[in-house]
Structures are given as structure tokens and as C-alpha cells.
Amino acid sequence: MAVSLDPRLMEILACPSDDHAPLRSGTPTDPDADVLTCTSCGRGFPVVDGIPVLLLDEASPPLDTPED
């Protein structure tokens, strides 16, 4: 199930790391995942019961992209 958050909230949510980059829903490999992914560092933040868990300790590491 895809993350379904208010668009106004998505505009202000940002990665809690030092770069504070915007977040997007899903992952590069699974756009329907219940995760918010940082557009800069690539960390994935879980969304539990509709609430984003924006803690660096709870984030999944960035996904490695396959090299050509």
C-alpha cells in the first residue's frame, strides 16, 4: 500500500539528516512501499499507521543502485 499523506505535509517534510532534503513516497524499486525516501541521501523512513517515523536510528540505509 502506498504512503498516503496530505500533499501540504509532504511539502514540508524533510530528511532529519544534516542536508534536510525533501522526502518522496516509496522507494526507487517499490513506489508503493510504506516508506518515505530522502531525495538526497536515499535513507528510507518507515510510515507506521500513517505516521512517518523520521528518526535516523529507525531509517533503512540507502539502496545501492546497480552500476551499468
Coordinates of C-alpha atoms in Angstrom, one line a residue:
M1 CA 0.0 0.0 0.0
A2 CA 1.4 3.4 -1.0
V3 CA 2.0 6.2 1.5
S4 CA -1.0 8.5 1.5
L5 CA -0.1 11.7 3.3
D6 CA -1.6 15.2 2.9
P7 CA 0.3 16.9 0.0
R8 CA 0.8 20.0 2.1
L9 CA 2.5 17.9 4.7
M10 CA 4.7 16.3 2.1
E11 CA 5.8 19.7 1.0
I12 CA 7.3 20.5 4.5
L13 CA 8.6 17.1 5.5
A14 CA 12.4 16.7 5.1
C15 CA 15.1 14.3 6.0
P16 CA 16.3 14.8 9.5
S17 CA 20.0 14.4 8.5
D18 CA 22.2 17.5 8.1
D19 CA 21.2 18.1 4.4
H20 CA 17.4 18.4 5.2
A21 CA 16.5 17.2 1.7
P22 CA 12.8 16.7 0.7
L23 CA 11.2 13.3 1.0
R24 CA 9.2 11.3 -1.6
S25 CA 6.9 8.4 -1.0
G26 CA 8.0 4.8 -1.8
T27 CA 11.4 3.6 -2.8
P28 CA 13.2 3.6 -6.2
T29 CA 12.4 -0.1 -6.6
D30 CA 8.9 -0.1 -5.0
P31 CA 6.9 3.1 -5.4
D32 CA 4.1 1.5 -3.3
A33 CA 6.2 0.8 -0.2
D34 CA 5.1 2.4 3.1
V35 CA 8.3 4.4 3.2
L36 CA 9.4 8.0 2.7
T37 CA 12.8 8.2 0.9
C38 CA 15.2 11.1 1.1
T39 CA 15.9 12.6 -2.3
S40 CA 19.5 13.3 -1.3
C41 CA 20.9 10.6 1.0
G42 CA 18.5 7.8 0.0
R43 CA 17.6 6.7 3.5
G44 CA 14.1 5.2 3.9
F45 CA 11.9 6.3 6.8
P46 CA 9.0 3.9 7.7
V47 CA 5.4 5.1 7.8
V48 CA 3.6 3.3 10.6
D49 CA -0.1 3.6 10.8
G50 CA 0.0 6.7 8.7
I51 CA 2.7 8.4 10.8
P52 CA 6.2 9.0 9.4
V53 CA 8.9 7.9 11.7
L54 CA 11.6 10.4 10.9
L55 CA 14.3 9.1 13.2
L56 CA 17.8 8.4 11.8
D57 CA 18.1 5.4 14.1
E58 CA 14.9 3.9 12.5
A59 CA 15.8 4.7 8.9
S60 CA 16.9 2.0 6.4
P61 CA 20.2 2.5 4.7
P62 CA 20.2 3.9 1.2
L63 CA 19.6 1.3 -1.6
D64 CA 22.6 0.7 -3.8
T65 CA 21.7 1.3 -7.4
P66 CA 23.1 -1.2 -9.9
E67 CA 26.0 0.1 -11.9
D68 CA 25.9 -0.1 -15.7

